[in-house]
XYZ file of C-alpha atoms in Angstrom:
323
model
C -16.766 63.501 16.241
C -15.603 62.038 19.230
C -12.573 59.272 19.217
C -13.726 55.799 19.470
C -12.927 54.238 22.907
C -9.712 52.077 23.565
C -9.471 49.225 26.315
C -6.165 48.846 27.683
C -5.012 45.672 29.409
C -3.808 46.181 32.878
C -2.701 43.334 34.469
C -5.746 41.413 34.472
C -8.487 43.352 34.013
C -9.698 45.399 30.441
C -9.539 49.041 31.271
C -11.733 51.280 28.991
C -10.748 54.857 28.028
C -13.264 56.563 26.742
C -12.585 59.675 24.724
C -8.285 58.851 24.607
C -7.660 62.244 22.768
C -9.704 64.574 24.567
C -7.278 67.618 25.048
C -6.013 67.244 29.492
C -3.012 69.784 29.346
C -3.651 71.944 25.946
C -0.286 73.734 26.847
C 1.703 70.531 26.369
C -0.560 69.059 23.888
C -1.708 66.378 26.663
C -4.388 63.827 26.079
C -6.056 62.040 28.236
C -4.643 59.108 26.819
C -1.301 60.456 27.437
C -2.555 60.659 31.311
C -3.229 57.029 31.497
C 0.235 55.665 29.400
C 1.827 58.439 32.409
C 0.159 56.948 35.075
C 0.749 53.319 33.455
C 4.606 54.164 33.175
C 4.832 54.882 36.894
C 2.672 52.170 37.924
C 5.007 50.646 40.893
C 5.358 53.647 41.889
C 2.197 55.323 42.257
C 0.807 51.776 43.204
C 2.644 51.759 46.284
C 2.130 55.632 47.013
C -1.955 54.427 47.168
C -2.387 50.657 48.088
C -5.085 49.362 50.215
C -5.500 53.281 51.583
C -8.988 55.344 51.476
C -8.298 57.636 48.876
C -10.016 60.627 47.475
C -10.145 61.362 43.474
C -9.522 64.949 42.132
C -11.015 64.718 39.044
C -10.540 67.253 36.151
C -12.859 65.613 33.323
C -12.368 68.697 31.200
C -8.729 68.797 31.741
C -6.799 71.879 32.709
C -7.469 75.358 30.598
C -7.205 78.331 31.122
C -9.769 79.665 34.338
C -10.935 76.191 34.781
C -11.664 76.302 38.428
C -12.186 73.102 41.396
C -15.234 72.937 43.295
C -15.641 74.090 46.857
C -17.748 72.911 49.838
C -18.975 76.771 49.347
C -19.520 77.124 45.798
C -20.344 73.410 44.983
C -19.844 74.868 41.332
C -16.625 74.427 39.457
C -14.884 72.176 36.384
C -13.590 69.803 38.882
C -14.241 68.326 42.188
C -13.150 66.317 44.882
C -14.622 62.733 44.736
C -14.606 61.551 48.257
C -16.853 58.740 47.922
C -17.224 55.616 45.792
C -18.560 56.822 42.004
C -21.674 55.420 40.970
C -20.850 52.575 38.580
C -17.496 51.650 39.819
C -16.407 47.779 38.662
C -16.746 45.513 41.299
C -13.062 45.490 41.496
C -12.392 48.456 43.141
C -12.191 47.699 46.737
C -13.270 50.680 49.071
C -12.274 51.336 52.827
C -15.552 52.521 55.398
C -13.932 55.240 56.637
C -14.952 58.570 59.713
C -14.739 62.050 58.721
C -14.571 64.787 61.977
C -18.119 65.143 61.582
C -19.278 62.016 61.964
C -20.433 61.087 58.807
C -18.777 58.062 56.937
C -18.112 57.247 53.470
C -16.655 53.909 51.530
C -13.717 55.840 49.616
C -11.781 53.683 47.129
C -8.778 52.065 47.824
C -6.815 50.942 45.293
C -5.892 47.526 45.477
C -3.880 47.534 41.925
C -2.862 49.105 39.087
C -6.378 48.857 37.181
C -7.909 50.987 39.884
C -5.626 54.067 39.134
C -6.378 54.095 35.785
C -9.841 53.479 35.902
C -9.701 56.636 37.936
C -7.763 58.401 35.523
C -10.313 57.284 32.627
C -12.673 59.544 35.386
C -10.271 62.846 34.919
C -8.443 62.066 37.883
C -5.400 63.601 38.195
C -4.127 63.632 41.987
C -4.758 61.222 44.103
C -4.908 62.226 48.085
C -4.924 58.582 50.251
C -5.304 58.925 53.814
C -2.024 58.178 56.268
C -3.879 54.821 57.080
C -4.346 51.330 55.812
C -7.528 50.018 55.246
C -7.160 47.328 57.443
C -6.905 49.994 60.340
C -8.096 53.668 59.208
C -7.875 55.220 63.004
C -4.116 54.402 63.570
C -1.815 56.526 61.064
C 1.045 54.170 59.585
C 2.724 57.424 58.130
C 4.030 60.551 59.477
C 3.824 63.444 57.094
C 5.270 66.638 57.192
C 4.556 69.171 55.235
C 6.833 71.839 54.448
C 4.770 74.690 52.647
C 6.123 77.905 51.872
C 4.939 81.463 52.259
C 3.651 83.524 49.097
C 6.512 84.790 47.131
C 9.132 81.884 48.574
C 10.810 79.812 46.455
C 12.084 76.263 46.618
C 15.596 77.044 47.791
C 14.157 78.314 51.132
C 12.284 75.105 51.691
C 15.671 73.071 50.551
C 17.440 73.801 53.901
C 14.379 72.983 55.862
C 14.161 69.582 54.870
C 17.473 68.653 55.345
C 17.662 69.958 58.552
C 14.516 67.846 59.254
C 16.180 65.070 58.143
C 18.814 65.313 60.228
C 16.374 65.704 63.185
C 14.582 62.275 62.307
C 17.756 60.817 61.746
C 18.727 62.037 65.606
C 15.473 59.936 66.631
C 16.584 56.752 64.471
C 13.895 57.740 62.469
C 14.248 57.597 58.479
C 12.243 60.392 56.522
C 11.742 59.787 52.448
C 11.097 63.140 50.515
C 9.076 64.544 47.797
C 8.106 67.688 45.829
C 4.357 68.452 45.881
C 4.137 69.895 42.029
C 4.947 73.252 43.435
C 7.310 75.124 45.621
C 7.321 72.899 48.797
C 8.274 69.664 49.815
C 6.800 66.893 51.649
C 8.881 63.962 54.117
C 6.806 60.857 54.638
C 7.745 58.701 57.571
C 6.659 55.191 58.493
C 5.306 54.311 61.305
C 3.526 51.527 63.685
C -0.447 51.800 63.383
C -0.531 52.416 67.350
C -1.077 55.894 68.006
C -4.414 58.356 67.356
C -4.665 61.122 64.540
C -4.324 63.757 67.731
C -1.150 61.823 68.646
C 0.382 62.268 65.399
C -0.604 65.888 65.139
C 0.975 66.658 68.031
C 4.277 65.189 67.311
C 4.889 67.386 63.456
C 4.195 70.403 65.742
C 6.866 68.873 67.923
C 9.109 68.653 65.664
C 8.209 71.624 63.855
C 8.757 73.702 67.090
C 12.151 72.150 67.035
C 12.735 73.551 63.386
C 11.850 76.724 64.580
C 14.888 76.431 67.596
C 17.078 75.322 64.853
C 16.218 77.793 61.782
C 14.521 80.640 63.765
C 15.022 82.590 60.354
C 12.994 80.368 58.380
C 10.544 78.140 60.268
C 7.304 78.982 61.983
C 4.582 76.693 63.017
C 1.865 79.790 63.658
C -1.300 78.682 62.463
C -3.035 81.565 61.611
C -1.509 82.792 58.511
C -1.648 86.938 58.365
C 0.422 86.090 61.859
C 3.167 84.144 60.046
C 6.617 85.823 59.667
C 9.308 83.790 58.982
C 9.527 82.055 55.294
C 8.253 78.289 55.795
C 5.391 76.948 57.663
C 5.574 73.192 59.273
C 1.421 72.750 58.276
C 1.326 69.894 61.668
C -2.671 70.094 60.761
C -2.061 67.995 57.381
C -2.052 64.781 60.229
C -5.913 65.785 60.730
C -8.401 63.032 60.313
C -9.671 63.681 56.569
C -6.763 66.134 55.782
C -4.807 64.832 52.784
C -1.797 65.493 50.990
C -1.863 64.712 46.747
C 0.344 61.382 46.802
C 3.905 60.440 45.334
C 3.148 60.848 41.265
C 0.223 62.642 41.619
C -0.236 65.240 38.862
C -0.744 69.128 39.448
C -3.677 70.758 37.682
C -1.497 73.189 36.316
C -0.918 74.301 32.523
C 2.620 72.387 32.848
C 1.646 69.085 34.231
C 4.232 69.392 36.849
C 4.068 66.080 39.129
C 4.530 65.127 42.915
C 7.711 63.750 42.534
C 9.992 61.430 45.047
C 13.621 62.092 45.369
C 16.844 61.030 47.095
C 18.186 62.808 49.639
C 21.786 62.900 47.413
C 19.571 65.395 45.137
C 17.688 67.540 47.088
C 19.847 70.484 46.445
C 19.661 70.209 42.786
C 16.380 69.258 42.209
C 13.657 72.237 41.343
C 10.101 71.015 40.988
C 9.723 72.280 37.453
C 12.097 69.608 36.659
C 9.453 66.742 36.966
C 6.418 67.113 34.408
C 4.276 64.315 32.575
C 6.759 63.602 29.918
C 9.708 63.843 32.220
C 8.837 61.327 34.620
C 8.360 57.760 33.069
C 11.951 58.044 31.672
C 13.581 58.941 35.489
C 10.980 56.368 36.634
C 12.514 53.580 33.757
C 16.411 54.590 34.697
C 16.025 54.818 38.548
C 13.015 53.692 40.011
C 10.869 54.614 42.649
C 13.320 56.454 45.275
C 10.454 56.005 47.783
C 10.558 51.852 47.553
C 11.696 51.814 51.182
C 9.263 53.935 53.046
C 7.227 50.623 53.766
C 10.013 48.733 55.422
C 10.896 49.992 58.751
C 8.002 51.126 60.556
C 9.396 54.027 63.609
C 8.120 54.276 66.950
C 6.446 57.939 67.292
C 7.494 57.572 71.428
C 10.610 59.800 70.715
C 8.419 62.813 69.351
C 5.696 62.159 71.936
C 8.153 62.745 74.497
C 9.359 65.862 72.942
C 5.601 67.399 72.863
C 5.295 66.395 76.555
C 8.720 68.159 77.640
C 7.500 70.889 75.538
C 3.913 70.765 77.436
C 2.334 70.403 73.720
C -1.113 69.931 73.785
C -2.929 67.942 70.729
C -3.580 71.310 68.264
C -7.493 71.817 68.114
C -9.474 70.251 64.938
C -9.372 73.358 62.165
């Protein structure tokens, strides 16, 4: 028999759950309701990772099990999927941006406006959220630079560690400030703020700037070779995750994996000690409670991008091609 519904106040509006013990991470003995009191403990957090941004929904509705499998553009079959458009029946709460994908179509993708909206989403089985690098008020000018630090099979986090820091220091060179993250897995992410003046193509051309600096600095380590059978070296700066319609999972975001690892913000301070299996579902809301969110600053100072513009014109970098 199925559990009877529960409505949850959140802020001001009455959020129904609907099925609160259906099984999300069997491993860990996850419910769905223990999703939404997640996503509810990290509220600021999460909030800010997502506000006012187009953002698409990765909805698992039958939670994670074993061979559970997302689907594709080419299989359009799968236990999950990618929700890049408003879902039928939506309250008229949730607030949407009218946003461009490469191919010219156009879609009105929610953007969450408050705290209601994310879990109203997770109520849907959604369990990463991936917001565009805009604002809805202007969706063709980026207002964050993100880099994304993904290692090769087989590498672990340790070999990503180095790369980040070293990319701080780079930003840091620039009088740029860079606020980092895990992604749930074995790399890392550093988000960047920016000013909403520059094109997609502009941004995408400065992370392979600075990724081709990387690759000066940590020849060892660092490639920014797109195609991957031709990649040698341990890390890959992915410069192509600035793409219009290319999206990373956001701050808090939760991996579809059997351990409900999350996309967790850090401090610089502890980077080296920090492994991603350390942040999980049950971890979080307690770090969250005692610390915070460490990326409560990323909306402050917005950079100018003309420092790694002018890099990627000494460098005679042109804009990478749409992949």
């Amino acid at each position: 028999m199925a559990t009877a519904a529960e409505e949850i106040q959140v802020g001001e509006r009455l959020v129904r759950v609907s099925s609160p013990d259906k099984p999300y991470f069997p491993e860990r003995g996850l419910t769905k309701l223990d999703v939404v009191n997640y996503f509810l403990s990290v509220g600021d957090g999460i909030l800010r990772a997502l506000r006012d941004r187009p953002t698409m929904l990765e909805r698992w509705p039958r939670g994670v099990f074993e061979g559970a499998t997302i689907a594709t553009r080419q299989t359009n079959r799968g236990d999950a999927f990618y929700q890049k458009r408003l879902p039928a029946g939506a309250p008229d709460w949730v607030r949407t941006a009218h946003i461009t994908f490469p191919s010219g179509r156009t879609a009105d993708e929610v953007a969450p406006s408050e705290l209601a909206v994310v879990i109203w989403a997770a109520n849907l089985g959604t369990l990463r959220f991936h917001p565009w690098p805009v604002s809805s008020a202007d969706v063709e000018r980026p207002d964050q630079l993100r880099i994304d630090l993904d290692p090769m099979p087989g590498v672990g986090f340790e070999q990503v560690v180095p790369v980040a820091r070293e990319v701080r220091a780079f930003l840091a060179e620039l009088g740029m400030t860079g606020y980092p993250k895990t992604t749930g897995g074995r790399g890392l992410h550093v988000y960047v703020s920016i000013e909403p003046r520059w094109s997609f193509g502009d941004c995408r051309r400065a992370v392979l700037a600075l990724g081709r600096e990387m690759q000066r600095r940590l020849p060892e380590l660092v490639t920014t070779t797109w195609w991957r059978e031709q990649r040698d070296r341990p890390v890959f700066v992915d410069y192509n995750q600035m793409s219009r319609d290319h999206t990373m999972a956001s701050a808090y975001s939760i991996r579809p994996t059997p351990r409900a690892l999350v996309s967790a913000p850090l401090d610089w301070a502890e980077l080296d000690d920090a492994r991603p299996e350390d942040f999980d579902v049950l971890s979080l809301p307690a770090r969250f409670a005692e610390r915070g969110d460490p990326h409560a600053g990323l909306d402050g100072d917005r950079h100018s991008l003309e420092p790694l513009l002018e890099l990627a014109d000494r460098e005679a970098l042109e804009a990478p091609p749409e992949r």
